Short mmCIF file of C-alpha atoms and ligand atoms in Angstrom, two decimals:
data_model
loop_
_atom_site.label_atom_id
_atom_site.label_comp_id
_atom_site.label_asym_id
_atom_site.label_seq_id
_atom_site.Cartn_x
_atom_site.Cartn_y
_atom_site.Cartn_z
CA ARG W 309 -22.95 -16.69 -23.72
CA THR W 310 -22.12 -18.10 -20.34
CA LYS W 311 -21.68 -14.84 -18.35
CA PRO W 312 -23.76 -11.74 -18.02
CA VAL W 313 -22.94 -9.02 -20.69
CA ILE W 314 -23.03 -5.34 -20.50
CA VAL W 315 -23.48 -3.61 -23.85
CA THR W 316 -22.36 -0.01 -24.40
CA ASN W 317 -21.78 2.06 -27.42
CA ARG W 318 -19.94 5.15 -26.12
CA PRO W 319 -19.81 8.45 -28.11
CA ILE W 320 -16.60 10.32 -28.21
CA ARG W 321 -17.94 13.05 -25.96
CA GLU W 322 -18.32 10.36 -23.08
CA GLY W 323 -14.85 9.00 -23.66
CA GLY W 324 -15.96 6.27 -26.25
CA ARG W 325 -14.95 5.58 -29.82
CA PHE W 326 -18.38 5.44 -31.68
CA ASN W 327 -18.20 8.27 -34.47
CA GLY W 328 -21.41 7.50 -36.24
CA SER W 329 -24.60 9.54 -35.89
CA GLU W 330 -26.58 9.54 -32.70
CA GLU W 331 -29.45 7.87 -34.33
CA GLU W 332 -27.34 4.87 -35.42
CA ARG W 333 -25.72 4.78 -32.05
CA ILE W 334 -29.13 4.54 -30.17
CA ALA W 335 -30.41 2.04 -32.81
CA LEU W 336 -27.56 -0.31 -31.89
CA LEU W 337 -28.38 0.03 -28.12
CA LYS W 338 -32.12 -0.77 -28.92
CA LEU W 339 -30.98 -3.78 -30.99
CA ALA W 340 -28.96 -5.03 -28.03
CA ILE W 341 -32.12 -4.81 -25.89
CA ARG W 342 -34.18 -6.69 -28.58
CA LEU W 343 -31.38 -9.46 -28.53
CA GLN W 344 -31.85 -9.65 -24.71
CA ALA W 345 -28.45 -8.35 -23.54
CA ASP W 346 -28.37 -8.58 -19.76
CA TYR W 347 -27.50 -4.96 -19.36
CA VAL W 348 -27.40 -1.86 -21.60
CA ASP W 349 -25.40 1.12 -20.48
CA VAL W 350 -26.53 4.40 -21.86
CA GLU W 351 -25.43 7.86 -21.07
CA HIS W 352 -27.33 10.21 -18.95
CA ASP W 353 -28.10 12.54 -21.87
CA SER W 354 -29.47 9.75 -24.10
CA ILE W 355 -31.53 7.76 -21.54
CA GLN W 356 -34.89 9.36 -22.85
CA HIS W 357 -34.29 7.56 -26.16
CA LEU W 358 -34.55 4.11 -24.50
CA CYS W 359 -36.81 4.69 -21.60
CA ARG W 360 -39.62 5.87 -23.90
CA ASP W 361 -39.67 2.38 -25.47
CA THR W 362 -40.59 0.79 -22.23
CA GLU W 363 -41.87 -2.35 -23.89
CA LEU W 364 -38.28 -2.99 -25.03
CA ARG W 365 -37.01 -3.12 -21.47
CA VAL W 366 -37.58 -6.66 -20.43
CA PRO W 367 -35.41 -8.51 -19.25
CA THR W 368 -32.56 -6.12 -20.06
CA LYS W 369 -31.53 -3.92 -17.26
CA ILE W 370 -30.62 -0.35 -18.14
CA ILE W 371 -27.59 1.34 -16.65
CA VAL W 372 -27.74 5.12 -16.85
CA SER W 373 -24.20 6.48 -16.75
CA TYR W 374 -22.47 9.77 -15.96
CA HIS W 375 -18.70 10.09 -16.66
CA ASN W 376 -16.51 13.05 -15.61
CA PHE W 377 -12.91 12.65 -16.84
CA ARG W 378 -11.63 15.85 -15.21
CA GLU W 379 -12.77 15.74 -11.63
CA THR W 380 -15.05 14.45 -8.81
CA PRO W 381 -17.64 17.32 -8.87
CA ASP W 382 -19.24 18.94 -5.66
CA ASP W 383 -22.72 18.13 -6.83
CA LEU W 384 -22.55 14.30 -6.82
CA THR W 385 -25.77 13.96 -4.79
CA ASP W 386 -27.64 16.24 -7.36
CA ILE W 387 -26.23 13.94 -10.10
CA TYR W 388 -27.34 10.80 -8.36
CA LYS W 389 -30.89 12.30 -7.83
CA ARG W 390 -31.30 13.15 -11.45
CA LEU W 391 -30.02 9.81 -12.71
CA SER W 392 -32.18 7.87 -10.18
CA GLN W 393 -35.21 9.49 -11.51
CA SER W 394 -34.34 8.68 -15.14
CA GLY W 395 -36.29 5.39 -15.23
CA ALA W 396 -33.09 3.35 -15.48
CA ASP W 397 -32.46 0.26 -13.14
CA ILE W 398 -29.03 1.04 -12.17
CA VAL W 399 -27.03 4.40 -11.88
CA LYS W 400 -23.50 4.68 -12.86
CA ILE W 401 -21.51 7.58 -11.72
CA VAL W 402 -17.73 7.47 -12.53
CA THR W 403 -15.47 10.53 -11.82
CA HIS W 404 -11.74 11.32 -11.90
CA ALA W 405 -9.81 11.57 -8.61
CA ASN W 406 -7.63 14.46 -8.39
CA ASN W 407 -7.23 13.79 -4.76
CA ILE W 408 -7.27 10.53 -2.72
CA THR W 409 -9.95 12.10 -0.49
CA ASP W 410 -12.27 12.06 -3.53
CA ASN W 411 -12.65 8.31 -2.92
CA VAL W 412 -14.33 9.07 0.36
CA ARG W 413 -16.94 11.20 -1.38
CA ILE W 414 -17.79 8.31 -3.67
CA TYR W 415 -18.02 6.06 -0.63
CA GLN W 416 -20.49 8.45 1.05
CA LEU W 417 -22.49 8.66 -2.14
CA LEU W 418 -22.84 4.93 -2.25
CA GLN W 419 -23.72 4.75 1.43
CA GLN W 420 -26.62 7.10 0.91
CA SER W 421 -28.12 5.63 -2.36
CA GLN W 422 -31.58 3.96 -2.33
CA MET W 423 -30.96 2.03 -5.52
CA PRO W 424 -28.30 -0.06 -7.20
CA VAL W 425 -25.32 2.16 -8.08
CA ILE W 426 -21.97 1.47 -9.75
CA SER W 427 -19.58 4.29 -8.56
CA PHE W 428 -15.81 4.69 -8.42
CA CYS W 429 -13.11 7.10 -9.27
CA MET W 430 -10.82 6.79 -12.37
CA GLY W 431 -7.18 7.60 -12.36
CA GLU W 432 -4.27 6.44 -10.35
CA LEU W 433 -5.73 8.05 -7.19
CA GLY W 434 -9.04 6.32 -7.63
CA ILE W 435 -7.66 2.73 -7.69
CA ILE W 436 -8.69 2.11 -4.18
CA SER W 437 -12.42 2.73 -5.00
CA ARG W 438 -12.20 0.23 -7.81
CA ILE W 439 -10.65 -2.38 -5.53
CA LEU W 440 -12.90 -1.75 -2.54
CA TYR W 441 -16.02 -1.85 -4.53
CA LYS W 442 -18.07 -4.38 -2.58
CA ARG W 443 -16.90 -2.89 0.69
CA PHE W 444 -18.04 0.47 -0.51
CA GLY W 445 -21.41 -0.93 -1.79
CA SER W 446 -20.89 -0.59 -5.45
CA TYR W 447 -22.87 -2.92 -7.64
CA LEU W 448 -19.87 -3.89 -9.56
CA THR W 449 -16.35 -2.87 -10.66
CA PHE W 450 -14.39 -3.04 -13.87
CA ALA W 451 -10.95 -4.69 -14.51
CA SER W 452 -8.97 -5.14 -17.64
CA LEU W 453 -8.26 -8.74 -18.99
CA GLN W 454 -4.49 -8.05 -18.68
CA ALA W 455 -2.10 -5.25 -17.94
CA GLY W 456 -1.87 -2.89 -21.01
CA LYS W 457 -5.52 -3.66 -21.99
CA GLU W 458 -7.26 -0.98 -19.69
CA SER W 459 -10.43 0.59 -21.10
CA ALA W 460 -10.26 3.64 -18.83
CA PRO W 461 -7.43 5.24 -16.52
CA GLY W 462 -6.69 3.56 -13.30
CA GLN W 463 -8.30 0.16 -14.22
CA ILE W 464 -6.37 -2.80 -12.60
CA ASN W 465 -6.26 -6.30 -14.18
CA ILE W 466 -8.50 -9.10 -13.18
CA HIS W 467 -5.54 -11.24 -12.04
CA GLU W 468 -4.52 -8.57 -9.51
CA LEU W 469 -8.15 -7.81 -8.42
CA LEU W 470 -8.84 -11.61 -7.79
CA ASN W 471 -5.39 -12.80 -6.55
CA THR W 472 -3.71 -9.81 -4.87
CA TYR W 473 -7.03 -8.28 -3.47
CA GLN W 474 -9.09 -11.41 -3.25
CA ALA W 475 -12.11 -9.56 -4.57
CA LYS W 476 -14.33 -12.72 -4.32
CA LYS W 477 -14.09 -12.81 -0.64
CA GLN W 478 -14.74 -9.05 -0.01
CA ASP W 479 -18.13 -7.97 1.40
CA LYS W 480 -19.62 -4.93 3.19
CA HIS W 481 -18.04 -6.07 6.42
CA SER W 482 -14.42 -6.47 5.26
CA ALA W 483 -12.05 -4.52 7.62
CA ILE W 484 -9.96 -2.16 5.52
CA TYR W 485 -6.23 -1.78 6.01
CA GLY W 486 -3.58 -0.19 3.83
CA LEU W 487 -0.16 1.38 3.17
CA ILE W 488 0.13 5.07 3.33
CA GLY W 489 3.14 6.40 1.24
CA ASN W 490 4.32 7.92 -1.93
CA PRO W 491 5.15 6.12 -4.11
CA VAL W 492 3.21 2.95 -3.16
CA SER W 493 2.54 1.19 -6.47
CA HIS W 494 5.56 -1.23 -6.21
CA SER W 495 5.10 -2.18 -2.61
CA ILE W 496 4.93 -5.90 -1.70
CA SER W 497 2.87 -5.22 1.29
CA PRO W 498 -0.55 -5.75 -0.34
CA ILE W 499 0.35 -9.17 -1.58
CA ILE W 500 1.82 -10.11 1.81
CA HIS W 501 -1.12 -8.86 4.01
CA ASN W 502 -3.96 -9.85 1.59
CA THR W 503 -2.53 -13.44 1.50
CA LEU W 504 -2.15 -13.60 5.32
CA PHE W 505 -5.81 -12.40 5.62
CA ARG W 506 -6.82 -15.28 3.32
CA GLU W 507 -4.67 -17.92 5.01
CA MET W 508 -5.72 -16.84 8.45
CA ASN W 509 -9.34 -16.66 7.60
CA PHE W 510 -9.57 -12.97 8.53
CA ASN W 511 -12.10 -10.83 6.64
CA GLY W 512 -9.73 -8.03 5.76
CA ILE W 513 -8.44 -6.29 2.64
CA TYR W 514 -5.27 -4.26 2.34
CA VAL W 515 -4.81 -1.54 -0.25
CA PRO W 516 -2.09 1.10 -1.15
CA PHE W 517 -2.88 4.75 -0.50
CA LYS W 518 -0.88 7.15 -2.52
CA VAL W 519 -0.90 10.14 -0.17
CA ASP W 520 0.35 13.65 -0.93
CA THR W 521 -0.99 15.70 1.89
CA ILE W 522 -1.01 13.52 4.92
CA GLY W 523 -3.21 15.89 7.12
CA ASP W 524 -6.10 15.84 4.56
CA PHE W 525 -5.86 12.12 4.05
CA MET W 526 -5.93 11.28 7.88
CA ARG W 527 -8.93 13.62 8.44
CA GLU W 528 -11.03 12.39 5.58
CA PHE W 529 -10.34 8.68 5.84
CA ARG W 530 -11.45 8.55 9.49
CA LYS W 531 -14.97 8.56 7.91
CA LEU W 532 -14.17 5.09 6.46
CA ASP W 533 -13.08 3.56 9.66
CA ILE W 534 -9.84 2.03 8.34
CA LYS W 535 -8.69 -0.49 10.89
CA GLY W 536 -4.97 -0.09 10.48
CA TYR W 537 -2.32 1.31 8.34
CA SER W 538 1.45 0.70 7.45
CA VAL W 539 3.23 3.94 6.98
CA THR W 540 6.30 4.40 4.67
CA ILE W 541 8.32 7.06 3.10
CA PRO W 542 7.66 10.22 3.20
CA HIS W 543 5.13 10.13 6.01
CA LYS W 544 6.49 8.20 8.81
CA GLU W 545 7.42 11.33 10.91
CA SER W 546 4.67 13.66 9.56
CA VAL W 547 1.77 11.35 10.40
CA ILE W 548 2.54 11.46 14.14
CA ASN W 549 0.69 14.97 14.33
CA HIS W 550 -2.43 13.23 13.07
CA LEU W 551 -2.67 10.37 15.68
CA ASP W 552 -4.56 10.22 18.94
CA ALA W 553 -1.76 8.36 20.86
CA ILE W 554 1.64 6.95 20.21
CA ASP W 555 3.61 4.02 21.74
CA SER W 556 6.56 5.13 23.92
CA MET W 557 9.25 3.60 21.65
CA ALA W 558 7.68 5.18 18.49
CA LYS W 559 7.70 8.47 20.37
CA LYS W 560 11.31 8.23 21.34
CA ILE W 561 12.14 7.18 17.73
CA GLY W 562 10.10 10.02 16.25
CA ALA W 563 8.71 7.78 13.52
CA VAL W 564 5.68 5.55 13.07
CA ASN W 565 5.41 2.66 10.62
CA THR W 566 2.23 1.06 11.95
CA ILE W 567 -1.25 2.53 13.03
CA VAL W 568 -3.95 0.55 14.87
CA ASN W 569 -7.47 1.84 15.12
CA THR W 570 -8.80 0.90 18.57
CA GLY W 571 -12.43 2.07 18.83
CA GLY W 572 -11.88 5.02 16.67
CA GLN W 573 -8.54 6.00 18.27
CA LEU W 574 -5.54 5.98 16.05
CA VAL W 575 -2.42 4.74 17.79
CA GLY W 576 0.99 4.70 16.28
CA PHE W 577 3.78 2.06 16.71
CA ASN W 578 7.18 1.34 15.21
CA THR W 579 7.73 -2.29 14.31
CA ASP W 580 10.90 -1.50 12.27
CA CYS W 581 12.75 -1.16 15.53
CA GLU W 582 11.78 -4.47 17.05
CA ALA W 583 12.24 -6.31 13.66
CA ALA W 584 15.85 -5.07 13.32
CA VAL W 585 16.70 -5.92 16.88
CA LYS W 586 15.11 -9.40 16.43
CA VAL W 587 17.16 -10.27 13.36
CA LEU W 588 20.33 -9.13 14.92
CA GLU W 589 19.54 -11.04 18.16
CA ASP W 590 18.85 -14.19 16.14
CA VAL W 591 22.16 -14.11 14.65
CA SER W 592 24.23 -12.96 17.86
CA ARG W 593 22.35 -15.73 19.88
CA GLY W 594 24.76 -18.11 18.12
CA GLU W 595 27.76 -16.32 19.54
CA ARG W 596 26.51 -16.13 23.02
CA PRO W 597 24.41 -19.30 23.31
CA PHE W 598 24.66 -19.34 27.18
CA ALA W 599 23.51 -15.69 27.73
CA ARG W 600 20.82 -15.91 30.47
CA THR W 601 18.45 -13.19 29.03
CA LYS W 602 17.99 -12.22 25.40
CA ASP W 603 19.00 -8.54 26.28
CA ALA W 604 22.62 -10.00 26.72
CA TYR W 605 23.03 -11.14 23.06
CA LEU W 606 23.81 -7.64 21.90
CA LYS W 607 25.00 -6.10 25.27
CA GLY W 608 28.42 -4.28 24.75
CA LYS W 609 28.68 -5.25 21.08
CA LYS W 610 30.20 -2.61 18.89
CA VAL W 611 27.78 -1.53 16.22
CA THR W 612 28.46 0.83 13.29
CA LEU W 613 25.27 2.18 11.78
CA VAL W 614 25.54 3.71 8.44
CA GLY W 615 22.70 6.35 7.88
CA ALA W 616 20.86 8.77 9.92
CA GLY W 617 17.39 8.68 8.38
CA GLY W 618 14.14 7.02 9.60
CA VAL W 619 15.37 3.40 9.61
CA ALA W 620 18.72 4.35 11.34
CA ARG W 621 16.79 6.11 13.97
CA ALA W 622 14.55 3.12 14.67
CA ILE W 623 17.55 0.66 14.78
CA ALA W 624 19.73 2.96 16.88
CA PHE W 625 17.06 3.34 19.61
CA GLY W 626 16.30 -0.43 19.67
CA LEU W 627 20.11 -1.33 20.02
CA LYS W 628 20.50 1.33 22.73
CA GLU W 629 17.85 -0.49 24.70
CA ARG W 630 19.97 -3.59 24.23
CA GLN W 631 22.99 -1.77 25.57
CA ALA W 632 25.05 -2.16 22.31
CA GLN W 633 27.92 0.34 21.67
CA ILE W 634 26.71 2.26 18.70
CA THR W 635 28.65 4.62 16.35
CA ILE W 636 26.79 6.39 13.60
CA ILE W 637 28.26 7.43 10.34
CA ASN W 638 26.48 9.32 7.66
CA ARG W 639 27.12 11.24 4.51
CA ASN W 640 25.67 14.39 6.26
CA TYR W 641 27.88 14.40 9.39
CA GLU W 642 25.74 16.92 11.21
CA ARG W 643 22.68 14.58 10.88
CA ALA W 644 24.92 11.79 12.44
CA GLN W 645 25.89 13.87 15.24
CA SER W 646 22.28 14.96 15.99
CA LEU W 647 20.99 11.36 15.86
CA ALA W 648 23.94 10.32 18.31
CA ARG W 649 23.03 13.03 20.68
CA ASP W 650 19.31 11.98 20.63
CA VAL W 651 20.11 8.37 21.23
CA GLY W 652 23.15 8.95 23.43
CA CYS W 653 25.84 7.20 21.36
CA PHE W 654 28.91 7.92 19.20
CA SER W 655 29.16 9.42 15.79
CA ARG W 656 32.15 9.41 13.55
CA LYS W 657 33.12 10.77 10.06
CA PHE W 658 32.81 8.37 7.13
CA ASP W 659 36.62 8.31 6.53
CA ASP W 660 37.71 8.16 10.25
CA PRO W 661 39.73 4.80 10.46
CA GLN W 662 38.00 3.79 13.79
CA ALA W 663 34.59 4.00 12.13
CA LEU W 664 34.70 0.49 11.06
CA ASP W 665 36.39 -1.10 14.09
CA THR W 666 33.18 -2.96 14.83
CA ASP W 667 31.46 -6.26 15.49
CA ILE W 668 28.27 -5.35 13.53
CA LEU W 669 28.04 -3.22 10.64
CA ILE W 670 24.50 -2.07 9.44
CA ASN W 671 23.57 -0.22 6.24
CA ALA W 672 20.49 1.91 6.77
CA THR W 673 20.84 3.87 3.54
CA PRO W 674 19.45 3.14 0.04
CA VAL W 675 22.98 2.66 -1.37
CA GLY W 676 22.94 -0.62 -3.32
CA MET W 677 19.14 -0.69 -3.72
CA TYR W 678 17.50 -1.56 -7.05
CA PRO W 679 18.09 -0.15 -9.75
CA LYS W 680 21.54 0.94 -8.62
CA ILE W 681 22.50 -2.56 -7.50
CA ASN W 682 26.22 -2.12 -8.23
CA GLU W 683 26.74 0.39 -5.59
CA THR W 684 27.86 -0.27 -2.03
CA PRO W 685 28.22 2.02 1.03
CA ILE W 686 31.27 0.48 2.32
CA ASN W 687 34.33 -0.64 0.32
CA LYS W 688 35.08 -4.41 0.51
CA ASP W 689 38.54 -4.00 1.93
CA LYS W 690 36.99 -2.48 5.08
CA LEU W 691 35.11 -5.73 5.77
CA LYS W 692 36.61 -8.10 8.22
CA SER W 693 35.53 -11.81 8.63
CA SER W 694 34.77 -11.35 12.28
CA MET W 695 31.89 -8.79 11.27
CA ILE W 696 28.12 -9.49 11.16
CA VAL W 697 26.87 -7.40 8.30
CA PHE W 698 23.34 -6.35 8.12
CA ASP W 699 21.98 -4.64 4.99
CA THR W 700 18.36 -3.24 5.51
CA ILE W 701 17.77 -3.20 1.81
CA TYR W 702 15.56 -6.00 0.63
CA ASN W 703 15.40 -5.23 -3.11
CA PRO W 704 17.70 -7.02 -4.27
CA ILE W 705 17.68 -9.54 -1.42
CA GLU W 706 21.37 -9.97 -1.62
CA THR W 707 23.06 -6.61 -2.20
CA LYS W 708 26.64 -5.95 -3.44
CA LEU W 709 27.52 -5.10 0.32
CA LEU W 710 26.23 -8.52 1.33
CA LYS W 711 27.88 -10.44 -1.57
CA GLU W 712 31.26 -8.94 -0.74
CA ALA W 713 30.76 -9.53 3.02
CA LYS W 714 29.91 -13.20 2.44
CA ALA W 715 33.12 -13.43 0.32
CA GLN W 716 35.12 -12.01 3.16
CA GLY W 717 33.75 -14.75 5.41
CA CYS W 718 31.33 -12.44 7.35
CA LYS W 719 27.99 -13.61 8.86
CA THR W 720 25.39 -11.66 6.77
CA ILE W 721 21.60 -10.58 7.43
CA ASN W 722 19.44 -9.36 4.47
CA GLY W 723 16.76 -6.63 4.70
CA LEU W 724 14.10 -9.13 3.80
CA SER W 725 14.38 -10.81 7.22
CA MET W 726 13.86 -7.39 8.94
CA PHE W 727 10.98 -6.71 6.38
CA VAL W 728 9.36 -10.01 7.19
CA HIS W 729 9.50 -9.46 11.05
CA GLN W 730 8.15 -5.81 10.87
CA ALA W 731 5.15 -7.12 8.70
CA ALA W 732 4.53 -10.10 11.13
CA ALA W 733 4.47 -7.65 14.03
CA GLN W 734 2.19 -5.25 12.27
CA PHE W 735 -0.22 -8.00 11.46
CA LYS W 736 -0.18 -9.07 15.16
CA LEU W 737 -0.96 -5.64 16.33
CA TRP W 738 -3.95 -5.41 13.92
CA THR W 739 -5.50 -8.81 14.30
CA GLY W 740 -4.15 -10.15 17.49
CA GLN W 741 -2.79 -13.38 15.75
CA MET W 742 0.85 -13.91 14.98
CA PRO W 743 1.40 -15.07 11.46
CA SER W 744 4.07 -17.38 10.29
CA VAL W 745 7.31 -15.56 9.33
CA GLU W 746 8.17 -18.36 6.94
CA MET W 747 5.02 -17.81 5.02
CA ILE W 748 5.58 -14.08 4.77
CA GLU W 749 9.15 -14.71 3.59
CA LYS W 750 8.02 -17.12 0.95
CA ILE W 751 5.40 -14.65 -0.48
CA ALA W 752 7.91 -11.95 -0.46
CA ARG W 753 10.53 -13.87 -2.20
CA ASP W 754 8.10 -15.17 -4.86
CA LYS W 755 6.90 -11.52 -5.45
CA LEU W 756 10.43 -10.17 -5.44
CA ASN W 757 11.61 -12.82 -7.90
CA GLY W 758 8.61 -12.01 -10.19
CA GLU W 759 6.69 -15.36 -9.68
CA THR W 760 3.32 -13.84 -8.63
P1 NAP G 1154 15.68 8.13 4.88
O1 NAP G 1154 14.97 8.59 6.05
O2 NAP G 1154 15.46 8.88 3.63
O3 NAP G 1154 17.24 8.13 5.10
C1 NAP G 1154 18.19 7.78 4.17
C2 NAP G 1154 19.55 7.73 4.69
O4 NAP G 1154 20.38 7.21 3.73
C3 NAP G 1154 20.09 9.09 5.14
O5 NAP G 1154 21.01 8.96 6.23
C4 NAP G 1154 20.97 9.59 3.90
O6 NAP G 1154 21.95 10.38 4.24
C5 NAP G 1154 21.41 8.28 3.48
N1 NAP G 1154 21.75 8.30 2.06
C6 NAP G 1154 20.80 8.40 0.98
N2 NAP G 1154 21.43 8.34 -0.06
C7 NAP G 1154 22.75 8.20 0.14
C8 NAP G 1154 23.91 8.13 -0.80
N3 NAP G 1154 23.87 8.07 -2.03
N4 NAP G 1154 25.06 7.86 -0.21
C9 NAP G 1154 25.26 7.86 1.22
N5 NAP G 1154 24.20 7.96 2.06
C10 NAP G 1154 22.99 8.09 1.44
O7 NAP G 1154 15.32 6.65 4.45
P2 NAP G 1154 14.94 5.48 5.53
O8 NAP G 1154 13.57 5.45 5.72
O9 NAP G 1154 15.87 5.53 6.68
O10 NAP G 1154 15.37 4.25 4.64
C11 NAP G 1154 16.65 3.80 4.30
C12 NAP G 1154 16.66 2.52 3.73
O11 NAP G 1154 16.16 1.49 4.67
C13 NAP G 1154 15.78 2.36 2.51
O12 NAP G 1154 16.40 2.78 1.36
C14 NAP G 1154 15.38 0.86 2.50
O13 NAP G 1154 16.29 0.13 1.69
C15 NAP G 1154 15.71 0.45 4.01
N6 NAP G 1154 14.40 0.02 4.61
C16 NAP G 1154 14.34 -1.31 4.93
C17 NAP G 1154 13.13 -1.70 5.51
C18 NAP G 1154 13.20 -3.26 5.92
O14 NAP G 1154 12.11 -3.68 6.59
N7 NAP G 1154 14.08 -4.05 5.67
C19 NAP G 1154 12.14 -0.84 5.92
C20 NAP G 1154 12.25 0.36 5.52
C21 NAP G 1154 13.40 0.86 4.85
P3 NAP G 1154 21.92 12.01 4.30
O15 NAP G 1154 21.52 12.23 5.65
O16 NAP G 1154 23.37 12.33 4.09
O17 NAP G 1154 20.93 12.46 3.23
#
């Protein structure tokens, strides 16, 4: 063999498949020791059978393991004490995470331990403890050889661990960043930020946090000194109550998509707003090349914004600052009216003929997003060639709305360009360094096209 090998022979009661007698099972483990396996992993209630045979123990290292497939129990420290006194070389404590905060308890256990310990949580909510194993101080982690070949719930595959999460570069000092949301499993943010950390030589690691109860998460994860977060649906508004400070624009919008930890203080920002304004300014600049200040690119432009949710709010407040003439239309008209009142702009009903008398049309709804890619929020006969049409959706990159707008001769902007700019602004807030937006766009396109 060219790599160290761990031999296990798990009984069914510990989640394994060996259905012979206990004597046969232990005999096979002893044989592995005689054959000089690098490690033998034995269950906490069978360790006495191996440790009595002390002369067998060289050079094999014994791992004594405890598995709990139901929960992360309260008495983790007692379990650790018992296992650490068993005569084994390495302690392994693997539990099931029923709550994302269970990962914090595993982290605290690892911090307090005096001997080598392998510890992480199983299940979807435990994935972060598997990824952050070096940062947490675990002796090792487990990964499957390929997706679909997992040997325990929540195991990620080796390709993801090494490429997306750059596991070889991680150490005890890696700064942790991550995405708070639900769902988060299909987000492209981990590949983007982890690749940027690698390319820009920054010792950071970015992971997805699937969060149900935002208050519990924010309180418990302060113990881990997370350096920054991205925030997505459904927590952009509710997270505000758990921050120490908030930037003035994010406060006006009432939503935060970026959190920066400055010396233990969590400060909220909204980079969706500046990103949307930036992509609109870039396109409008072509129409007003002699404008003296960039504020003038959008000044007085008629903008119709479809939607009144979080992203529509961010865009509306940003455009208001640039003195655009905004009209909001939304399926739920009362919500459109309410947002228009907050921003100080117009609202109209969807079927009002004047609603689409506009220079810029923006879709800030999920209509047309994968998998319902054949839907469009605005019928093609309402599109005029003089319009700039901006769809905030980035999956697919070219929505039905954008395809039809292009066919009408409109200038179009896709949601990926906004996504790329909000990610770049986020990275700059966290690290002080501005990454290349071209690089972010390439990583995102490759991922969305399934190339990575
Ligand atoms: P949100 O707060 O849930 O708001 C969704 C909005 O879409 C609401 O106004 C809702 O109308 C409307 N809507 C939903 N389903 C609809 C339907 N079937 N027909 C008509 N209107 C519908 O969501 P959000 O955070 O604002 O996100 C909206 C979209 O923005 C996302 O789907 C995503 O594609 C895009 N986005 C893009 C970026 C980027 O960087 N490019 C970032 C974040 C989000 P009601 O008020 O009537 O329910």
